[in-house]
Amino acid sequence: MGDRMRVNRMRVNRVRGVRMRTGVSAAVTAAVVLAALAVPFAVPLDEQAVDLAAKLQAPTWAHPFGTDEVGRDLLLRSVYGLRVSLFVGVAAALAATVIGTVVGAAAGALGGWADRVLMRLVDLFSSVPHLLLGIFVVTMFRPGVWPVVASVVVTHWLSTARIVRAEVLSLRSRPYIDAAVSGGASRWRVTVRHLLPAVLPQAGLAAVLMVPHAVWHESALSFLGLGLPTHQASLGNMVQSARGSLLAGDWWPTLFPGLFIIVPTLAVAGLAGAWRERLNPRHRSELTL
């Protein structure tokens, strides 16, 4: 009796912990999205503005995050940089999920030589390191947002394709699929009416999990000087330009943009983890990208 009560308490505490983490993640994500959408309309940012008289000021009431090496307010630039990172993350995640879903569903539904060709294509892209392939894509264009989005899409649709293909192969053995085929339904109709709707939850989860990856990818490319133009507010650009200040003992130009990268991505990952556990509690590691 005592062991059963102890197990029940552990389960209750675990459920409470999961709910608390999910609530905190949802609150942080909502605050981040609201700030990224509302602040640029309320406080315009001049990307070219320079105030050398206010350079490298420590955090104060006037500048809660301090100023950078040319006197620009770090809080405002961090919010603008977060807006760029979220746009890249969401746009790239949606595009990569669509491509991965189409490829994975086609491979699983068609089978045979089509499955082998498509999955060898996936293996070919997977054989190249993501960052190296992303660098190759962005160097073919002028610095900007859309080349970064394209580089993330090219490197991140592969996991979704594998997840969707595995789910489609599992669904093909279900009795209701056999009944639909026996009833004369074409392969196209079975795929559109039965297979795709069944894999959409996994594809949606893959898209949410992909957003943090895309944000980090954009930040890494910008840090290397290959993402957005250096004058444009970007979290990766801000961290890269603050390296000299950090060596001189000025910690705030690096800390706050870094937190704007870490905290939102952890919040989104927390929401995705809760969704993953609710979607498939017995196989939590199956959908990890």
PDB file of C-alpha atoms in Angstrom:
ATOM      1  CA  MET A   1       0.000   0.000   0.000  1.00  0.00           C
ATOM      2  CA  GLY A   2       2.821   2.374   0.856  1.00  0.00           C
ATOM      3  CA  ASP A   3       4.645   1.595  -2.401  1.00  0.00           C
ATOM      4  CA  ARG A   4       1.485   2.274  -4.397  1.00  0.00           C
ATOM      5  CA  MET A   5       0.964   5.640  -2.685  1.00  0.00           C
ATOM      6  CA  ARG A   6       4.587   6.546  -3.301  1.00  0.00           C
ATOM      7  CA  VAL A   7       4.258   5.681  -6.992  1.00  0.00           C
ATOM      8  CA  ASN A   8       1.057   7.720  -7.235  1.00  0.00           C
ATOM      9  CA  ARG A   9       2.754  10.720  -5.614  1.00  0.00           C
ATOM     10  CA  MET A  10       5.627  10.422  -8.067  1.00  0.00           C
ATOM     11  CA  ARG A  11       3.187  10.376 -10.968  1.00  0.00           C
ATOM     12  CA  VAL A  12       1.307  13.387  -9.617  1.00  0.00           C
ATOM     13  CA  ASN A  13       4.557  15.315  -9.109  1.00  0.00           C
ATOM     14  CA  ARG A  14       5.693  14.418 -12.597  1.00  0.00           C
ATOM     15  CA  VAL A  15       2.415  15.610 -14.126  1.00  0.00           C
ATOM     16  CA  ARG A  16       2.651  18.855 -12.164  1.00  0.00           C
ATOM     17  CA  GLY A  17       6.236  19.349 -13.317  1.00  0.00           C
ATOM     18  CA  VAL A  18       5.280  18.788 -16.941  1.00  0.00           C
ATOM     19  CA  ARG A  19       2.351  21.202 -16.654  1.00  0.00           C
ATOM     20  CA  MET A  20       4.560  23.824 -15.013  1.00  0.00           C
ATOM     21  CA  ARG A  21       7.234  23.530 -17.698  1.00  0.00           C
ATOM     22  CA  THR A  22       4.600  23.684 -20.408  1.00  0.00           C
ATOM     23  CA  GLY A  23       2.994  26.761 -18.839  1.00  0.00           C
ATOM     24  CA  VAL A  24       6.312  28.558 -18.484  1.00  0.00           C
ATOM     25  CA  SER A  25       7.284  27.653 -22.057  1.00  0.00           C
ATOM     26  CA  ALA A  26       3.927  28.867 -23.364  1.00  0.00           C
ATOM     27  CA  ALA A  27       4.176  32.153 -21.430  1.00  0.00           C
ATOM     28  CA  VAL A  28       7.738  32.828 -22.631  1.00  0.00           C
ATOM     29  CA  THR A  29       6.832  31.951 -26.229  1.00  0.00           C
ATOM     30  CA  ALA A  30       3.771  34.224 -26.147  1.00  0.00           C
ATOM     31  CA  ALA A  31       5.807  37.103 -24.683  1.00  0.00           C
ATOM     32  CA  VAL A  32       8.531  36.649 -27.298  1.00  0.00           C
ATOM     33  CA  VAL A  33       6.074  36.578 -30.202  1.00  0.00           C
ATOM     34  CA  LEU A  34       4.184  39.593 -28.836  1.00  0.00           C
ATOM     35  CA  ALA A  35       7.408  41.583 -28.415  1.00  0.00           C
ATOM     36  CA  ALA A  36       8.666  40.649 -31.876  1.00  0.00           C
ATOM     37  CA  LEU A  37       5.364  41.718 -33.455  1.00  0.00           C
ATOM     38  CA  ALA A  38       4.500  44.807 -31.410  1.00  0.00           C
ATOM     39  CA  VAL A  39       7.797  46.538 -30.595  1.00  0.00           C
ATOM     40  CA  PRO A  40       8.862  47.293 -34.196  1.00  0.00           C
ATOM     41  CA  PHE A  41       5.559  49.074 -34.780  1.00  0.00           C
ATOM     42  CA  ALA A  42       5.793  51.028 -31.525  1.00  0.00           C
ATOM     43  CA  VAL A  43       9.499  51.935 -31.649  1.00  0.00           C
ATOM     44  CA  PRO A  44      11.060  52.229 -35.125  1.00  0.00           C
ATOM     45  CA  LEU A  45      14.753  51.376 -35.435  1.00  0.00           C
ATOM     46  CA  ASP A  46      17.230  53.266 -37.589  1.00  0.00           C
ATOM     47  CA  GLU A  47      19.677  50.578 -38.701  1.00  0.00           C
ATOM     48  CA  GLN A  48      22.311  53.156 -39.644  1.00  0.00           C
ATOM     49  CA  ALA A  49      22.100  55.293 -36.478  1.00  0.00           C
ATOM     50  CA  VAL A  50      25.377  55.806 -34.584  1.00  0.00           C
ATOM     51  CA  ASP A  51      25.935  57.590 -31.255  1.00  0.00           C
ATOM     52  CA  LEU A  52      29.608  57.295 -30.342  1.00  0.00           C
ATOM     53  CA  ALA A  53      29.094  59.442 -27.249  1.00  0.00           C
ATOM     54  CA  ALA A  54      26.944  56.657 -25.757  1.00  0.00           C
ATOM     55  CA  LYS A  55      29.004  53.650 -26.846  1.00  0.00           C
ATOM     56  CA  LEU A  56      29.410  50.664 -24.520  1.00  0.00           C
ATOM     57  CA  GLN A  57      27.296  52.060 -21.701  1.00  0.00           C
ATOM     58  CA  ALA A  58      26.480  49.508 -19.021  1.00  0.00           C
ATOM     59  CA  PRO A  59      22.799  48.653 -18.386  1.00  0.00           C
ATOM     60  CA  THR A  60      20.863  51.632 -16.985  1.00  0.00           C
ATOM     61  CA  TRP A  61      17.221  52.707 -16.769  1.00  0.00           C
ATOM     62  CA  ALA A  62      17.628  54.549 -20.062  1.00  0.00           C
ATOM     63  CA  HIS A  63      19.221  51.490 -21.713  1.00  0.00           C
ATOM     64  CA  PRO A  64      18.204  48.345 -19.766  1.00  0.00           C
ATOM     65  CA  PHE A  65      20.526  46.139 -21.839  1.00  0.00           C
ATOM     66  CA  GLY A  66      23.217  48.796 -22.263  1.00  0.00           C
ATOM     67  CA  THR A  67      24.592  49.997 -25.599  1.00  0.00           C
ATOM     68  CA  ASP A  68      26.897  48.416 -28.166  1.00  0.00           C
ATOM     69  CA  GLU A  69      30.237  49.570 -29.561  1.00  0.00           C
ATOM     70  CA  VAL A  70      28.648  52.362 -31.618  1.00  0.00           C
ATOM     71  CA  GLY A  71      26.096  53.533 -29.044  1.00  0.00           C
ATOM     72  CA  ARG A  72      23.011  51.653 -30.231  1.00  0.00           C
ATOM     73  CA  ASP A  73      20.444  50.433 -27.699  1.00  0.00           C
ATOM     74  CA  LEU A  74      20.904  46.700 -27.218  1.00  0.00           C
ATOM     75  CA  LEU A  75      17.366  45.996 -26.003  1.00  0.00           C
ATOM     76  CA  LEU A  76      15.763  47.444 -29.107  1.00  0.00           C
ATOM     77  CA  ARG A  77      18.253  45.796 -31.441  1.00  0.00           C
ATOM     78  CA  SER A  78      17.829  42.464 -29.647  1.00  0.00           C
ATOM     79  CA  VAL A  79      14.070  42.589 -30.183  1.00  0.00           C
ATOM     80  CA  TYR A  80      14.552  43.416 -33.862  1.00  0.00           C
ATOM     81  CA  GLY A  81      17.113  40.629 -34.160  1.00  0.00           C
ATOM     82  CA  LEU A  82      14.713  38.228 -32.484  1.00  0.00           C
ATOM     83  CA  ARG A  83      12.057  39.225 -34.992  1.00  0.00           C
ATOM     84  CA  VAL A  84      14.396  38.317 -37.858  1.00  0.00           C
ATOM     85  CA  SER A  85      15.350  35.012 -36.232  1.00  0.00           C
ATOM     86  CA  LEU A  86      11.717  34.040 -35.621  1.00  0.00           C
ATOM     87  CA  PHE A  87      10.772  34.915 -39.200  1.00  0.00           C
ATOM     88  CA  VAL A  88      13.621  32.791 -40.540  1.00  0.00           C
ATOM     89  CA  GLY A  89      12.751  29.959 -38.163  1.00  0.00           C
ATOM     90  CA  VAL A  90       9.024  29.856 -38.929  1.00  0.00           C
ATOM     91  CA  ALA A  91       9.376  30.365 -42.691  1.00  0.00           C
ATOM     92  CA  ALA A  92      12.115  27.767 -43.006  1.00  0.00           C
ATOM     93  CA  ALA A  93      10.307  25.280 -40.758  1.00  0.00           C
ATOM     94  CA  LEU A  94       7.083  25.525 -42.772  1.00  0.00           C
ATOM     95  CA  ALA A  95       8.836  25.187 -46.142  1.00  0.00           C
ATOM     96  CA  ALA A  96      11.065  22.336 -44.980  1.00  0.00           C
ATOM     97  CA  THR A  97       8.089  20.507 -43.450  1.00  0.00           C
ATOM     98  CA  VAL A  98       6.097  20.749 -46.680  1.00  0.00           C
ATOM     99  CA  ILE A  99       9.014  19.420 -48.738  1.00  0.00           C
ATOM    100  CA  GLY A 100       9.813  16.681 -46.240  1.00  0.00           C
ATOM    101  CA  THR A 101       6.162  15.632 -45.972  1.00  0.00           C
ATOM    102  CA  VAL A 102       5.741  15.419 -49.746  1.00  0.00           C
ATOM    103  CA  VAL A 103       8.969  13.442 -50.221  1.00  0.00           C
ATOM    104  CA  GLY A 104       8.335  11.137 -47.258  1.00  0.00           C
ATOM    105  CA  ALA A 105       4.708  10.480 -48.186  1.00  0.00           C
ATOM    106  CA  ALA A 106       5.627   9.793 -51.823  1.00  0.00           C
ATOM    107  CA  ALA A 107       8.413   7.409 -50.807  1.00  0.00           C
ATOM    108  CA  GLY A 108       6.241   5.522 -48.345  1.00  0.00           C
ATOM    109  CA  ALA A 109       3.126   5.388 -50.526  1.00  0.00           C
ATOM    110  CA  LEU A 110       4.788   4.496 -53.832  1.00  0.00           C
ATOM    111  CA  GLY A 111       7.388   2.069 -52.523  1.00  0.00           C
ATOM    112  CA  GLY A 112       9.625   0.156 -54.889  1.00  0.00           C
ATOM    113  CA  TRP A 113      12.095   2.056 -57.038  1.00  0.00           C
ATOM    114  CA  ALA A 114      10.524   5.436 -56.174  1.00  0.00           C
ATOM    115  CA  ASP A 115      11.130   4.795 -52.470  1.00  0.00           C
ATOM    116  CA  ARG A 116      14.734   3.770 -53.119  1.00  0.00           C
ATOM    117  CA  VAL A 117      15.489   6.799 -55.300  1.00  0.00           C
ATOM    118  CA  LEU A 118      13.925   9.306 -52.907  1.00  0.00           C
ATOM    119  CA  MET A 119      15.611   7.877 -49.840  1.00  0.00           C
ATOM    120  CA  ARG A 120      18.997   7.778 -51.607  1.00  0.00           C
ATOM    121  CA  LEU A 121      18.419  11.474 -52.303  1.00  0.00           C
ATOM    122  CA  VAL A 122      17.805  11.991 -48.584  1.00  0.00           C
ATOM    123  CA  ASP A 123      20.972  10.057 -47.760  1.00  0.00           C
ATOM    124  CA  LEU A 124      22.935  12.170 -50.243  1.00  0.00           C
ATOM    125  CA  PHE A 125      21.900  15.434 -48.578  1.00  0.00           C
ATOM    126  CA  SER A 126      22.432  13.926 -45.132  1.00  0.00           C
ATOM    127  CA  SER A 127      26.013  12.980 -45.970  1.00  0.00           C
ATOM    128  CA  VAL A 128      26.997  16.664 -46.133  1.00  0.00           C
ATOM    129  CA  PRO A 129      27.293  18.492 -42.757  1.00  0.00           C
ATOM    130  CA  HIS A 130      24.374  20.886 -42.291  1.00  0.00           C
ATOM    131  CA  LEU A 131      26.461  23.959 -41.595  1.00  0.00           C
ATOM    132  CA  LEU A 132      28.760  23.309 -44.551  1.00  0.00           C
ATOM    133  CA  LEU A 133      25.810  22.855 -46.903  1.00  0.00           C
ATOM    134  CA  GLY A 134      24.146  25.975 -45.472  1.00  0.00           C
ATOM    135  CA  ILE A 135      27.327  28.000 -46.032  1.00  0.00           C
ATOM    136  CA  PHE A 136      27.466  26.753 -49.636  1.00  0.00           C
ATOM    137  CA  VAL A 137      23.874  27.886 -50.247  1.00  0.00           C
ATOM    138  CA  VAL A 138      24.178  31.384 -48.743  1.00  0.00           C
ATOM    139  CA  THR A 139      27.467  32.124 -50.512  1.00  0.00           C
ATOM    140  CA  MET A 140      25.704  31.802 -53.874  1.00  0.00           C
ATOM    141  CA  PHE A 141      23.551  34.865 -53.122  1.00  0.00           C
ATOM    142  CA  ARG A 142      23.923  38.329 -51.685  1.00  0.00           C
ATOM    143  CA  PRO A 143      23.507  38.564 -47.889  1.00  0.00           C
ATOM    144  CA  GLY A 144      19.838  38.697 -46.911  1.00  0.00           C
ATOM    145  CA  VAL A 145      17.002  36.923 -45.169  1.00  0.00           C
ATOM    146  CA  TRP A 146      15.816  34.709 -48.012  1.00  0.00           C
ATOM    147  CA  PRO A 147      19.195  33.060 -48.743  1.00  0.00           C
ATOM    148  CA  VAL A 148      19.350  32.140 -45.043  1.00  0.00           C
ATOM    149  CA  VAL A 149      15.814  30.716 -45.218  1.00  0.00           C
ATOM    150  CA  ALA A 150      16.795  28.712 -48.312  1.00  0.00           C
ATOM    151  CA  SER A 151      19.894  27.332 -46.596  1.00  0.00           C
ATOM    152  CA  VAL A 152      17.842  26.182 -43.600  1.00  0.00           C
ATOM    153  CA  VAL A 153      15.205  24.586 -45.827  1.00  0.00           C
ATOM    154  CA  VAL A 154      17.809  22.680 -47.844  1.00  0.00           C
ATOM    155  CA  THR A 155      19.407  21.249 -44.697  1.00  0.00           C
ATOM    156  CA  HIS A 156      16.349  20.569 -42.512  1.00  0.00           C
ATOM    157  CA  TRP A 157      13.715  18.784 -44.628  1.00  0.00           C
ATOM    158  CA  LEU A 158      15.514  15.446 -44.360  1.00  0.00           C
ATOM    159  CA  SER A 159      14.387  14.451 -40.869  1.00  0.00           C
ATOM    160  CA  THR A 160      10.768  15.239 -41.683  1.00  0.00           C
ATOM    161  CA  ALA A 161      10.960  13.080 -44.802  1.00  0.00           C
ATOM    162  CA  ARG A 162      12.249  10.135 -42.766  1.00  0.00           C
ATOM    163  CA  ILE A 163       9.594  10.573 -40.064  1.00  0.00           C
ATOM    164  CA  VAL A 164       6.730  10.815 -42.557  1.00  0.00           C
ATOM    165  CA  ARG A 165       7.991   7.866 -44.600  1.00  0.00           C
ATOM    166  CA  ALA A 166       8.246   5.668 -41.507  1.00  0.00           C
ATOM    167  CA  GLU A 167       4.722   6.637 -40.442  1.00  0.00           C
ATOM    168  CA  VAL A 168       3.313   5.993 -43.917  1.00  0.00           C
ATOM    169  CA  LEU A 169       4.958   2.569 -44.051  1.00  0.00           C
ATOM    170  CA  SER A 170       3.388   1.776 -40.681  1.00  0.00           C
ATOM    171  CA  LEU A 171      -0.035   2.955 -41.803  1.00  0.00           C
ATOM    172  CA  ARG A 172       0.056   0.927 -45.031  1.00  0.00           C
ATOM    173  CA  SER A 173      -0.277  -2.266 -43.003  1.00  0.00           C
ATOM    174  CA  ARG A 174      -3.420  -1.109 -41.187  1.00  0.00           C
ATOM    175  CA  PRO A 175      -6.681  -2.979 -41.919  1.00  0.00           C
ATOM    176  CA  TYR A 176      -8.587   0.111 -43.037  1.00  0.00           C
ATOM    177  CA  ILE A 177      -5.927   0.815 -45.693  1.00  0.00           C
ATOM    178  CA  ASP A 178      -6.251  -2.751 -46.971  1.00  0.00           C
ATOM    179  CA  ALA A 179     -10.037  -2.328 -47.016  1.00  0.00           C
ATOM    180  CA  ALA A 180      -9.769   0.905 -49.018  1.00  0.00           C
ATOM    181  CA  VAL A 181      -7.454  -0.718 -51.572  1.00  0.00           C
ATOM    182  CA  SER A 182      -9.689  -3.798 -51.805  1.00  0.00           C
ATOM    183  CA  GLY A 183     -12.642  -1.495 -52.395  1.00  0.00           C
ATOM    184  CA  GLY A 184     -11.008  -0.101 -55.522  1.00  0.00           C
ATOM    185  CA  ALA A 185      -9.513   3.121 -54.154  1.00  0.00           C
ATOM    186  CA  SER A 186      -6.556   4.344 -56.167  1.00  0.00           C
ATOM    187  CA  ARG A 187      -3.130   4.856 -54.617  1.00  0.00           C
ATOM    188  CA  TRP A 188      -3.545   8.623 -54.957  1.00  0.00           C
ATOM    189  CA  ARG A 189      -6.898   8.566 -53.181  1.00  0.00           C
ATOM    190  CA  VAL A 190      -5.571   6.390 -50.377  1.00  0.00           C
ATOM    191  CA  THR A 191      -2.608   8.719 -49.905  1.00  0.00           C
ATOM    192  CA  VAL A 192      -4.661  11.926 -49.891  1.00  0.00           C
ATOM    193  CA  ARG A 193      -7.689  10.669 -47.955  1.00  0.00           C
ATOM    194  CA  HIS A 194      -6.051   8.358 -45.424  1.00  0.00           C
ATOM    195  CA  LEU A 195      -2.258   8.544 -45.227  1.00  0.00           C
ATOM    196  CA  LEU A 196      -1.587  12.292 -45.317  1.00  0.00           C
ATOM    197  CA  PRO A 197      -4.202  13.241 -42.674  1.00  0.00           C
ATOM    198  CA  ALA A 198      -2.753  10.572 -40.374  1.00  0.00           C
ATOM    199  CA  VAL A 199       0.819  11.903 -40.634  1.00  0.00           C
ATOM    200  CA  LEU A 200      -0.054  15.593 -40.236  1.00  0.00           C
ATOM    201  CA  PRO A 201       0.345  15.579 -36.416  1.00  0.00           C
ATOM    202  CA  GLN A 202       3.878  14.174 -36.756  1.00  0.00           C
ATOM    203  CA  ALA A 203       4.665  16.644 -39.538  1.00  0.00           C
ATOM    204  CA  GLY A 204       3.353  19.541 -37.437  1.00  0.00           C
ATOM    205  CA  LEU A 205       5.449  18.434 -34.486  1.00  0.00           C
ATOM    206  CA  ALA A 206       8.500  18.203 -36.742  1.00  0.00           C
ATOM    207  CA  ALA A 207       7.849  21.782 -37.889  1.00  0.00           C
ATOM    208  CA  VAL A 208       7.694  23.075 -34.302  1.00  0.00           C
ATOM    209  CA  LEU A 209      10.861  21.184 -33.376  1.00  0.00           C
ATOM    210  CA  MET A 210      12.554  22.658 -36.427  1.00  0.00           C
ATOM    211  CA  VAL A 211      12.041  26.292 -35.387  1.00  0.00           C
ATOM    212  CA  PRO A 212      14.781  26.278 -32.694  1.00  0.00           C
ATOM    213  CA  HIS A 213      17.136  24.535 -35.114  1.00  0.00           C
ATOM    214  CA  ALA A 214      16.464  27.183 -37.741  1.00  0.00           C
ATOM    215  CA  VAL A 215      17.022  30.035 -35.266  1.00  0.00           C
ATOM    216  CA  TRP A 216      20.380  28.592 -34.237  1.00  0.00           C
ATOM    217  CA  HIS A 217      21.273  27.997 -37.883  1.00  0.00           C
ATOM    218  CA  GLU A 218      20.547  31.618 -38.784  1.00  0.00           C
ATOM    219  CA  SER A 219      22.499  32.865 -35.776  1.00  0.00           C
ATOM    220  CA  ALA A 220      25.483  30.686 -36.682  1.00  0.00           C
ATOM    221  CA  LEU A 221      25.539  31.910 -40.277  1.00  0.00           C
ATOM    222  CA  SER A 222      25.218  35.545 -39.180  1.00  0.00           C
ATOM    223  CA  PHE A 223      27.972  35.025 -36.600  1.00  0.00           C
ATOM    224  CA  LEU A 224      30.220  33.788 -39.413  1.00  0.00           C
ATOM    225  CA  GLY A 225      29.372  36.883 -41.458  1.00  0.00           C
ATOM    226  CA  LEU A 226      27.428  34.898 -44.076  1.00  0.00           C
ATOM    227  CA  GLY A 227      23.844  35.589 -43.076  1.00  0.00           C
ATOM    228  CA  LEU A 228      22.377  39.066 -42.948  1.00  0.00           C
ATOM    229  CA  PRO A 229      24.208  42.320 -43.754  1.00  0.00           C
ATOM    230  CA  THR A 230      26.368  43.465 -40.857  1.00  0.00           C
ATOM    231  CA  HIS A 231      24.378  46.680 -40.291  1.00  0.00           C
ATOM    232  CA  GLN A 232      21.048  44.815 -39.976  1.00  0.00           C
ATOM    233  CA  ALA A 233      19.865  43.869 -36.494  1.00  0.00           C
ATOM    234  CA  SER A 234      20.458  40.144 -36.129  1.00  0.00           C
ATOM    235  CA  LEU A 235      21.267  38.189 -32.994  1.00  0.00           C
ATOM    236  CA  GLY A 236      24.146  36.417 -34.696  1.00  0.00           C
ATOM    237  CA  ASN A 237      25.533  39.717 -36.006  1.00  0.00           C
ATOM    238  CA  MET A 238      25.266  41.274 -32.547  1.00  0.00           C
ATOM    239  CA  VAL A 239      27.150  38.429 -30.862  1.00  0.00           C
ATOM    240  CA  GLN A 240      29.812  38.487 -33.563  1.00  0.00           C
ATOM    241  CA  SER A 241      30.374  42.244 -33.308  1.00  0.00           C
ATOM    242  CA  ALA A 242      30.560  42.046 -29.483  1.00  0.00           C
ATOM    243  CA  ARG A 243      33.553  39.687 -29.364  1.00  0.00           C
ATOM    244  CA  GLY A 244      36.040  42.539 -29.005  1.00  0.00           C
ATOM    245  CA  SER A 245      33.953  44.152 -26.272  1.00  0.00           C
ATOM    246  CA  LEU A 246      33.838  40.885 -24.323  1.00  0.00           C
ATOM    247  CA  LEU A 247      37.624  40.621 -24.369  1.00  0.00           C
ATOM    248  CA  ALA A 248      37.769  44.167 -23.006  1.00  0.00           C
ATOM    249  CA  GLY A 249      35.513  43.215 -20.075  1.00  0.00           C
ATOM    250  CA  ASP A 250      32.204  44.576 -21.417  1.00  0.00           C
ATOM    251  CA  TRP A 251      29.899  41.577 -20.947  1.00  0.00           C
ATOM    252  CA  TRP A 252      26.471  42.999 -21.794  1.00  0.00           C
ATOM    253  CA  PRO A 253      26.810  43.233 -25.620  1.00  0.00           C
ATOM    254  CA  THR A 254      27.334  39.465 -25.687  1.00  0.00           C
ATOM    255  CA  LEU A 255      25.124  38.294 -22.809  1.00  0.00           C
ATOM    256  CA  PHE A 256      21.772  39.788 -23.754  1.00  0.00           C
ATOM    257  CA  PRO A 257      21.711  38.858 -27.483  1.00  0.00           C
ATOM    258  CA  GLY A 258      22.868  35.387 -26.430  1.00  0.00           C
ATOM    259  CA  LEU A 259      19.965  35.112 -23.991  1.00  0.00           C
ATOM    260  CA  PHE A 260      17.587  36.208 -26.753  1.00  0.00           C
ATOM    261  CA  ILE A 261      18.831  33.217 -28.737  1.00  0.00           C
ATOM    262  CA  ILE A 262      18.772  30.669 -25.919  1.00  0.00           C
ATOM    263  CA  VAL A 263      15.587  31.474 -23.963  1.00  0.00           C
ATOM    264  CA  PRO A 264      13.060  31.545 -26.879  1.00  0.00           C
ATOM    265  CA  THR A 265      14.477  28.389 -28.438  1.00  0.00           C
ATOM    266  CA  LEU A 266      14.260  26.562 -25.107  1.00  0.00           C
ATOM    267  CA  ALA A 267      10.661  27.757 -24.713  1.00  0.00           C
ATOM    268  CA  VAL A 268       9.660  26.503 -28.160  1.00  0.00           C
ATOM    269  CA  ALA A 269      11.485  23.231 -27.532  1.00  0.00           C
ATOM    270  CA  GLY A 270       9.583  22.866 -24.248  1.00  0.00           C
ATOM    271  CA  LEU A 271       6.245  23.250 -26.004  1.00  0.00           C
ATOM    272  CA  ALA A 272       7.308  20.785 -28.687  1.00  0.00           C
ATOM    273  CA  GLY A 273       8.351  18.298 -26.005  1.00  0.00           C
ATOM    274  CA  ALA A 274       4.940  18.507 -24.334  1.00  0.00           C
ATOM    275  CA  TRP A 275       3.243  18.024 -27.701  1.00  0.00           C
ATOM    276  CA  ARG A 276       5.491  15.056 -28.478  1.00  0.00           C
ATOM    277  CA  GLU A 277       4.702  13.391 -25.163  1.00  0.00           C
ATOM    278  CA  ARG A 278       0.969  13.894 -25.648  1.00  0.00           C
ATOM    279  CA  LEU A 279       1.144  12.647 -29.240  1.00  0.00           C
ATOM    280  CA  ASN A 280       3.171   9.521 -28.589  1.00  0.00           C
ATOM    281  CA  PRO A 281       3.958   8.998 -24.901  1.00  0.00           C
ATOM    282  CA  ARG A 282       5.419   5.519 -25.336  1.00  0.00           C
ATOM    283  CA  HIS A 283       7.994   6.459 -27.962  1.00  0.00           C
ATOM    284  CA  ARG A 284       9.191   9.924 -26.986  1.00  0.00           C
ATOM    285  CA  SER A 285      12.526   9.632 -28.758  1.00  0.00           C
ATOM    286  CA  GLU A 286      11.071   8.620 -32.115  1.00  0.00           C
ATOM    287  CA  LEU A 287      10.378  12.172 -33.302  1.00  0.00           C
ATOM    288  CA  THR A 288      13.587  13.778 -32.056  1.00  0.00           C
ATOM    289  CA  LEU A 289      15.207  15.707 -34.934  1.00  0.00           C
TER     290      LEU A 289
END
